[in-house]
Amino acid sequence: MATETSNDVRDFHEQLKAILPRLRIYALSLTRDRDAADDLVHDTVIKALTGRHSFQPGTNLAAWLFRIQRNEFISGLRRQRPTVPVDTAIAESLSHPAHQDSGLIMREFVTAFAKLVPTQREALLLAVLEGLPYEVIAAHTGVSVGTVKSRISRARDTLERLLLEGEARPPIVDADTTPADDRSAEAGDAPATES
């Protein structure tokens, strides 16, 4: 009989050790403070070991321990004023960014994006959203790789300027619509079929 009791105690201790991480998570959810959570887990384990004889083997040990922990937490609140300090990381995770800011930013971006020359918009979309390499974009649009790079660079510069400075200045014109002296920089890269 003494061996059976020793095995029961050992089994109880092993199960208790296995549940400790879950007890700590539950304690953190109750207290919202690491130190208070550690104290609550400690008090729960002490109560469980002291009242081990009241636990009925074969029932749910985790539920029994969580009930002890909840009762200990409530007793602790009754003993002191109900102030729960919230640490910075938890407070930041509970706060939500203002939604109106993101909507305004998105509207400004869409407005600026719409002001891009269509060829720049297409090249930027294919490169950034689709993740296509310059060679594939060049083959798709029928222009040289250098022209694709130029369009993407100009599109990014225009977007940056429009978003930072507002709508005061007109957008930069695409290489396809610039005067002949600006086209000469791209003429070596562009095939004759470019439109």
PDB file of C-alpha atoms in Angstrom:
ATOM      1  CA  MET A   1       0.000   0.000   0.000  1.00  0.00           C
ATOM      2  CA  ALA A   2       2.894   2.407   0.807  1.00  0.00           C
ATOM      3  CA  THR A   3       4.361   1.779  -2.679  1.00  0.00           C
ATOM      4  CA  GLU A   4       1.009   2.577  -4.292  1.00  0.00           C
ATOM      5  CA  THR A   5       0.791   5.829  -2.366  1.00  0.00           C
ATOM      6  CA  SER A   6       4.354   6.685  -3.353  1.00  0.00           C
ATOM      7  CA  ASN A   7       3.507   5.996  -7.028  1.00  0.00           C
ATOM      8  CA  ASP A   8       0.348   8.110  -6.748  1.00  0.00           C
ATOM      9  CA  VAL A   9       2.345  11.006  -5.287  1.00  0.00           C
ATOM     10  CA  ARG A  10       5.022  10.672  -7.978  1.00  0.00           C
ATOM     11  CA  ASP A  11       2.333  10.544 -10.689  1.00  0.00           C
ATOM     12  CA  PHE A  12       0.627  13.637  -9.200  1.00  0.00           C
ATOM     13  CA  HIS A  13       3.944  15.527  -9.220  1.00  0.00           C
ATOM     14  CA  GLU A  14       4.684  14.538 -12.836  1.00  0.00           C
ATOM     15  CA  GLN A  15       1.251  15.661 -14.001  1.00  0.00           C
ATOM     16  CA  LEU A  16       1.621  18.900 -12.065  1.00  0.00           C
ATOM     17  CA  LYS A  17       5.002  19.594 -13.724  1.00  0.00           C
ATOM     18  CA  ALA A  18       3.498  18.945 -17.155  1.00  0.00           C
ATOM     19  CA  ILE A  19       0.717  21.500 -16.531  1.00  0.00           C
ATOM     20  CA  LEU A  20       3.015  24.278 -15.208  1.00  0.00           C
ATOM     21  CA  PRO A  21       3.482  26.047 -18.589  1.00  0.00           C
ATOM     22  CA  ARG A  22      -0.289  26.201 -19.082  1.00  0.00           C
ATOM     23  CA  LEU A  23      -0.706  27.511 -15.547  1.00  0.00           C
ATOM     24  CA  ARG A  24       1.780  30.301 -16.307  1.00  0.00           C
ATOM     25  CA  ILE A  25      -0.045  31.281 -19.491  1.00  0.00           C
ATOM     26  CA  TYR A  26      -3.363  31.385 -17.628  1.00  0.00           C
ATOM     27  CA  ALA A  27      -1.765  33.394 -14.815  1.00  0.00           C
ATOM     28  CA  LEU A  28      -0.403  35.909 -17.358  1.00  0.00           C
ATOM     29  CA  SER A  29      -3.856  36.256 -18.872  1.00  0.00           C
ATOM     30  CA  LEU A  30      -5.315  36.953 -15.442  1.00  0.00           C
ATOM     31  CA  THR A  31      -2.677  39.293 -14.020  1.00  0.00           C
ATOM     32  CA  ARG A  32      -1.197  40.928 -17.156  1.00  0.00           C
ATOM     33  CA  ASP A  33       2.087  41.153 -15.238  1.00  0.00           C
ATOM     34  CA  ARG A  34       4.993  38.702 -15.362  1.00  0.00           C
ATOM     35  CA  ASP A  35       5.986  38.970 -11.713  1.00  0.00           C
ATOM     36  CA  ALA A  36       2.407  38.709 -10.463  1.00  0.00           C
ATOM     37  CA  ALA A  37       1.876  35.720 -12.788  1.00  0.00           C
ATOM     38  CA  ASP A  38       4.915  33.947 -11.333  1.00  0.00           C
ATOM     39  CA  ASP A  39       3.625  34.625  -7.818  1.00  0.00           C
ATOM     40  CA  LEU A  40       0.174  33.320  -8.747  1.00  0.00           C
ATOM     41  CA  VAL A  41       1.617  30.110 -10.231  1.00  0.00           C
ATOM     42  CA  HIS A  42       3.724  29.657  -7.088  1.00  0.00           C
ATOM     43  CA  ASP A  43       0.697  30.121  -4.817  1.00  0.00           C
ATOM     44  CA  THR A  44      -1.342  27.737  -6.980  1.00  0.00           C
ATOM     45  CA  VAL A  45       1.303  25.018  -6.784  1.00  0.00           C
ATOM     46  CA  ILE A  46       1.592  25.435  -3.008  1.00  0.00           C
ATOM     47  CA  LYS A  47      -2.202  25.154  -2.611  1.00  0.00           C
ATOM     48  CA  ALA A  48      -2.305  22.126  -4.920  1.00  0.00           C
ATOM     49  CA  LEU A  49       0.479  20.313  -3.059  1.00  0.00           C
ATOM     50  CA  THR A  50      -1.068  21.158   0.304  1.00  0.00           C
ATOM     51  CA  GLY A  51      -4.529  20.023  -0.814  1.00  0.00           C
ATOM     52  CA  ARG A  52      -3.362  17.045  -2.864  1.00  0.00           C
ATOM     53  CA  HIS A  53      -5.428  14.703  -0.686  1.00  0.00           C
ATOM     54  CA  SER A  54      -8.649  16.428  -1.833  1.00  0.00           C
ATOM     55  CA  PHE A  55      -7.917  15.681  -5.505  1.00  0.00           C
ATOM     56  CA  GLN A  56      -9.705  12.567  -6.739  1.00  0.00           C
ATOM     57  CA  PRO A  57      -7.449  10.469  -9.020  1.00  0.00           C
ATOM     58  CA  GLY A  58      -9.021   9.817 -12.399  1.00  0.00           C
ATOM     59  CA  THR A  59     -10.603  13.277 -12.617  1.00  0.00           C
ATOM     60  CA  ASN A  60      -9.262  16.231 -14.617  1.00  0.00           C
ATOM     61  CA  LEU A  61      -6.168  17.535 -12.809  1.00  0.00           C
ATOM     62  CA  ALA A  62      -5.788  20.542 -15.134  1.00  0.00           C
ATOM     63  CA  ALA A  63      -9.334  21.737 -14.426  1.00  0.00           C
ATOM     64  CA  TRP A  64      -8.747  21.302 -10.684  1.00  0.00           C
ATOM     65  CA  LEU A  65      -5.500  23.339 -10.865  1.00  0.00           C
ATOM     66  CA  PHE A  66      -7.040  26.089 -13.003  1.00  0.00           C
ATOM     67  CA  ARG A  67      -9.893  26.425 -10.501  1.00  0.00           C
ATOM     68  CA  ILE A  68      -7.361  26.754  -7.662  1.00  0.00           C
ATOM     69  CA  GLN A  69      -5.462  29.377  -9.650  1.00  0.00           C
ATOM     70  CA  ARG A  70      -8.600  31.372 -10.453  1.00  0.00           C
ATOM     71  CA  ASN A  71      -9.677  31.270  -6.812  1.00  0.00           C
ATOM     72  CA  GLU A  72      -6.202  32.383  -5.708  1.00  0.00           C
ATOM     73  CA  PHE A  73      -6.335  35.269  -8.174  1.00  0.00           C
ATOM     74  CA  ILE A  74      -9.762  36.374  -6.926  1.00  0.00           C
ATOM     75  CA  SER A  75      -8.636  36.086  -3.294  1.00  0.00           C
ATOM     76  CA  GLY A  76      -5.599  38.217  -4.132  1.00  0.00           C
ATOM     77  CA  LEU A  77      -7.819  40.890  -5.653  1.00  0.00           C
ATOM     78  CA  ARG A  78      -9.966  40.929  -2.546  1.00  0.00           C
ATOM     79  CA  ARG A  79      -6.892  41.328  -0.324  1.00  0.00           C
ATOM     80  CA  GLN A  80      -5.624  44.384  -2.149  1.00  0.00           C
ATOM     81  CA  ARG A  81      -7.019  47.248  -4.121  1.00  0.00           C
ATOM     82  CA  PRO A  82      -7.943  46.079  -7.607  1.00  0.00           C
ATOM     83  CA  THR A  83      -5.127  47.704  -9.563  1.00  0.00           C
ATOM     84  CA  VAL A  84      -3.527  45.712 -12.319  1.00  0.00           C
ATOM     85  CA  PRO A  85      -0.445  47.357 -13.849  1.00  0.00           C
ATOM     86  CA  VAL A  86      -0.293  46.747 -17.570  1.00  0.00           C
ATOM     87  CA  ASP A  87       3.219  46.420 -18.910  1.00  0.00           C
ATOM     88  CA  THR A  88       4.139  48.316 -22.071  1.00  0.00           C
ATOM     89  CA  ALA A  89       4.283  45.355 -24.461  1.00  0.00           C
ATOM     90  CA  ILE A  90       0.798  44.195 -23.497  1.00  0.00           C
ATOM     91  CA  ALA A  91      -0.600  47.752 -23.638  1.00  0.00           C
ATOM     92  CA  GLU A  92       0.807  48.214 -27.150  1.00  0.00           C
ATOM     93  CA  SER A  93      -0.639  44.905 -28.283  1.00  0.00           C
ATOM     94  CA  LEU A  94      -4.067  45.898 -26.959  1.00  0.00           C
ATOM     95  CA  SER A  95      -4.108  49.302 -28.675  1.00  0.00           C
ATOM     96  CA  HIS A  96      -5.239  49.632 -32.266  1.00  0.00           C
ATOM     97  CA  PRO A  97      -3.903  52.138 -34.780  1.00  0.00           C
ATOM     98  CA  ALA A  98      -6.361  54.727 -35.985  1.00  0.00           C
ATOM     99  CA  HIS A  99      -8.208  53.403 -39.017  1.00  0.00           C
ATOM    100  CA  GLN A 100      -8.886  56.796 -40.548  1.00  0.00           C
ATOM    101  CA  ASP A 101      -5.143  57.398 -41.017  1.00  0.00           C
ATOM    102  CA  SER A 102      -4.656  54.237 -43.049  1.00  0.00           C
ATOM    103  CA  GLY A 103      -7.694  55.051 -45.180  1.00  0.00           C
ATOM    104  CA  LEU A 104      -6.414  58.567 -45.851  1.00  0.00           C
ATOM    105  CA  ILE A 105      -2.947  57.286 -46.724  1.00  0.00           C
ATOM    106  CA  MET A 106      -4.433  54.722 -49.088  1.00  0.00           C
ATOM    107  CA  ARG A 107      -6.592  57.365 -50.805  1.00  0.00           C
ATOM    108  CA  GLU A 108      -3.553  59.623 -51.247  1.00  0.00           C
ATOM    109  CA  PHE A 109      -1.568  56.726 -52.699  1.00  0.00           C
ATOM    110  CA  VAL A 110      -4.349  55.745 -55.126  1.00  0.00           C
ATOM    111  CA  THR A 111      -4.690  59.379 -56.254  1.00  0.00           C
ATOM    112  CA  ALA A 112      -0.942  59.682 -56.809  1.00  0.00           C
ATOM    113  CA  PHE A 113      -0.778  56.278 -58.515  1.00  0.00           C
ATOM    114  CA  ALA A 114      -3.561  57.308 -60.913  1.00  0.00           C
ATOM    115  CA  LYS A 115      -1.457  60.322 -61.987  1.00  0.00           C
ATOM    116  CA  LEU A 116       1.333  58.085 -63.274  1.00  0.00           C
ATOM    117  CA  VAL A 117       1.686  57.626 -67.003  1.00  0.00           C
ATOM    118  CA  PRO A 118      -0.023  54.318 -67.966  1.00  0.00           C
ATOM    119  CA  THR A 119       3.240  52.706 -69.114  1.00  0.00           C
ATOM    120  CA  GLN A 120       4.880  53.552 -65.776  1.00  0.00           C
ATOM    121  CA  ARG A 121       1.868  52.190 -63.859  1.00  0.00           C
ATOM    122  CA  GLU A 122       1.979  48.947 -65.800  1.00  0.00           C
ATOM    123  CA  ALA A 123       5.738  48.459 -65.319  1.00  0.00           C
ATOM    124  CA  LEU A 124       5.521  49.253 -61.597  1.00  0.00           C
ATOM    125  CA  LEU A 125       2.577  46.906 -61.059  1.00  0.00           C
ATOM    126  CA  LEU A 126       4.283  44.056 -62.893  1.00  0.00           C
ATOM    127  CA  ALA A 127       7.525  44.538 -60.959  1.00  0.00           C
ATOM    128  CA  VAL A 128       6.184  45.201 -57.475  1.00  0.00           C
ATOM    129  CA  LEU A 129       2.858  43.380 -57.240  1.00  0.00           C
ATOM    130  CA  GLU A 130       3.537  40.512 -59.612  1.00  0.00           C
ATOM    131  CA  GLY A 131       7.222  40.274 -58.727  1.00  0.00           C
ATOM    132  CA  LEU A 132       8.222  39.739 -62.356  1.00  0.00           C
ATOM    133  CA  PRO A 133      11.861  40.203 -63.406  1.00  0.00           C
ATOM    134  CA  TYR A 134      12.707  43.080 -65.756  1.00  0.00           C
ATOM    135  CA  GLU A 135      13.307  40.717 -68.690  1.00  0.00           C
ATOM    136  CA  VAL A 136       9.798  39.237 -68.428  1.00  0.00           C
ATOM    137  CA  ILE A 137       8.244  42.710 -68.154  1.00  0.00           C
ATOM    138  CA  ALA A 138      10.242  43.833 -71.195  1.00  0.00           C
ATOM    139  CA  ALA A 139       9.025  40.843 -73.223  1.00  0.00           C
ATOM    140  CA  HIS A 140       5.437  41.406 -72.050  1.00  0.00           C
ATOM    141  CA  THR A 141       5.385  45.118 -72.878  1.00  0.00           C
ATOM    142  CA  GLY A 142       7.529  44.897 -76.041  1.00  0.00           C
ATOM    143  CA  VAL A 143      10.242  47.295 -74.862  1.00  0.00           C
ATOM    144  CA  SER A 144      13.859  46.919 -73.824  1.00  0.00           C
ATOM    145  CA  VAL A 145      15.004  46.056 -70.287  1.00  0.00           C
ATOM    146  CA  GLY A 146      16.538  49.530 -69.971  1.00  0.00           C
ATOM    147  CA  THR A 147      13.187  51.137 -70.781  1.00  0.00           C
ATOM    148  CA  VAL A 148      11.472  48.968 -68.165  1.00  0.00           C
ATOM    149  CA  LYS A 149      14.035  49.990 -65.545  1.00  0.00           C
ATOM    150  CA  SER A 150      13.600  53.631 -66.506  1.00  0.00           C
ATOM    151  CA  ARG A 151       9.806  53.434 -66.282  1.00  0.00           C
ATOM    152  CA  ILE A 152       9.913  51.803 -62.866  1.00  0.00           C
ATOM    153  CA  SER A 153      12.468  54.285 -61.563  1.00  0.00           C
ATOM    154  CA  ARG A 154      10.487  57.257 -62.864  1.00  0.00           C
ATOM    155  CA  ALA A 155       7.254  55.829 -61.451  1.00  0.00           C
ATOM    156  CA  ARG A 156       8.803  55.453 -58.000  1.00  0.00           C
ATOM    157  CA  ASP A 157      10.291  58.956 -58.120  1.00  0.00           C
ATOM    158  CA  THR A 158       6.975  60.453 -59.212  1.00  0.00           C
ATOM    159  CA  LEU A 159       5.034  58.613 -56.503  1.00  0.00           C
ATOM    160  CA  GLU A 160       7.506  59.710 -53.857  1.00  0.00           C
ATOM    161  CA  ARG A 161       7.347  63.325 -54.991  1.00  0.00           C
ATOM    162  CA  LEU A 162       3.545  63.348 -55.196  1.00  0.00           C
ATOM    163  CA  LEU A 163       3.153  61.761 -51.771  1.00  0.00           C
ATOM    164  CA  LEU A 164       5.741  63.940 -50.035  1.00  0.00           C
ATOM    165  CA  GLU A 165       5.091  67.278 -51.711  1.00  0.00           C
ATOM    166  CA  GLY A 166       1.426  66.956 -52.537  1.00  0.00           C
ATOM    167  CA  GLU A 167      -0.137  67.712 -55.890  1.00  0.00           C
ATOM    168  CA  ALA A 168       1.540  71.103 -56.514  1.00  0.00           C
ATOM    169  CA  ARG A 169       3.639  70.042 -59.517  1.00  0.00           C
ATOM    170  CA  PRO A 170       2.533  68.029 -62.559  1.00  0.00           C
ATOM    171  CA  PRO A 171       3.770  64.414 -62.758  1.00  0.00           C
ATOM    172  CA  ILE A 172       7.001  63.574 -64.551  1.00  0.00           C
ATOM    173  CA  VAL A 173       6.292  62.547 -68.121  1.00  0.00           C
ATOM    174  CA  ASP A 174       7.226  59.008 -69.221  1.00  0.00           C
ATOM    175  CA  ALA A 175      10.190  58.465 -71.545  1.00  0.00           C
ATOM    176  CA  ASP A 176       7.784  57.357 -74.273  1.00  0.00           C
ATOM    177  CA  THR A 177       6.174  60.805 -74.375  1.00  0.00           C
ATOM    178  CA  THR A 178       9.243  63.037 -73.819  1.00  0.00           C
ATOM    179  CA  PRO A 179      10.859  65.187 -76.506  1.00  0.00           C
ATOM    180  CA  ALA A 180      13.448  63.634 -78.814  1.00  0.00           C
ATOM    181  CA  ASP A 181      16.465  64.839 -76.798  1.00  0.00           C
ATOM    182  CA  ASP A 182      15.226  62.902 -73.690  1.00  0.00           C
ATOM    183  CA  ARG A 183      14.524  59.819 -75.815  1.00  0.00           C
ATOM    184  CA  SER A 184      18.133  59.698 -76.972  1.00  0.00           C
ATOM    185  CA  ALA A 185      19.209  58.315 -73.578  1.00  0.00           C
ATOM    186  CA  GLU A 186      16.920  55.317 -74.072  1.00  0.00           C
ATOM    187  CA  ALA A 187      17.263  55.000 -77.851  1.00  0.00           C
ATOM    188  CA  GLY A 188      20.104  52.504 -77.589  1.00  0.00           C
ATOM    189  CA  ASP A 189      17.997  50.186 -75.421  1.00  0.00           C
ATOM    190  CA  ALA A 190      14.624  50.541 -77.085  1.00  0.00           C
ATOM    191  CA  PRO A 191      13.695  48.274 -80.012  1.00  0.00           C
ATOM    192  CA  ALA A 192      12.250  49.818 -83.132  1.00  0.00           C
ATOM    193  CA  THR A 193       8.834  48.279 -82.435  1.00  0.00           C
ATOM    194  CA  GLU A 194       8.258  50.341 -79.245  1.00  0.00           C
ATOM    195  CA  SER A 195       5.054  52.317 -79.310  1.00  0.00           C
TER     196      SER A 195
END
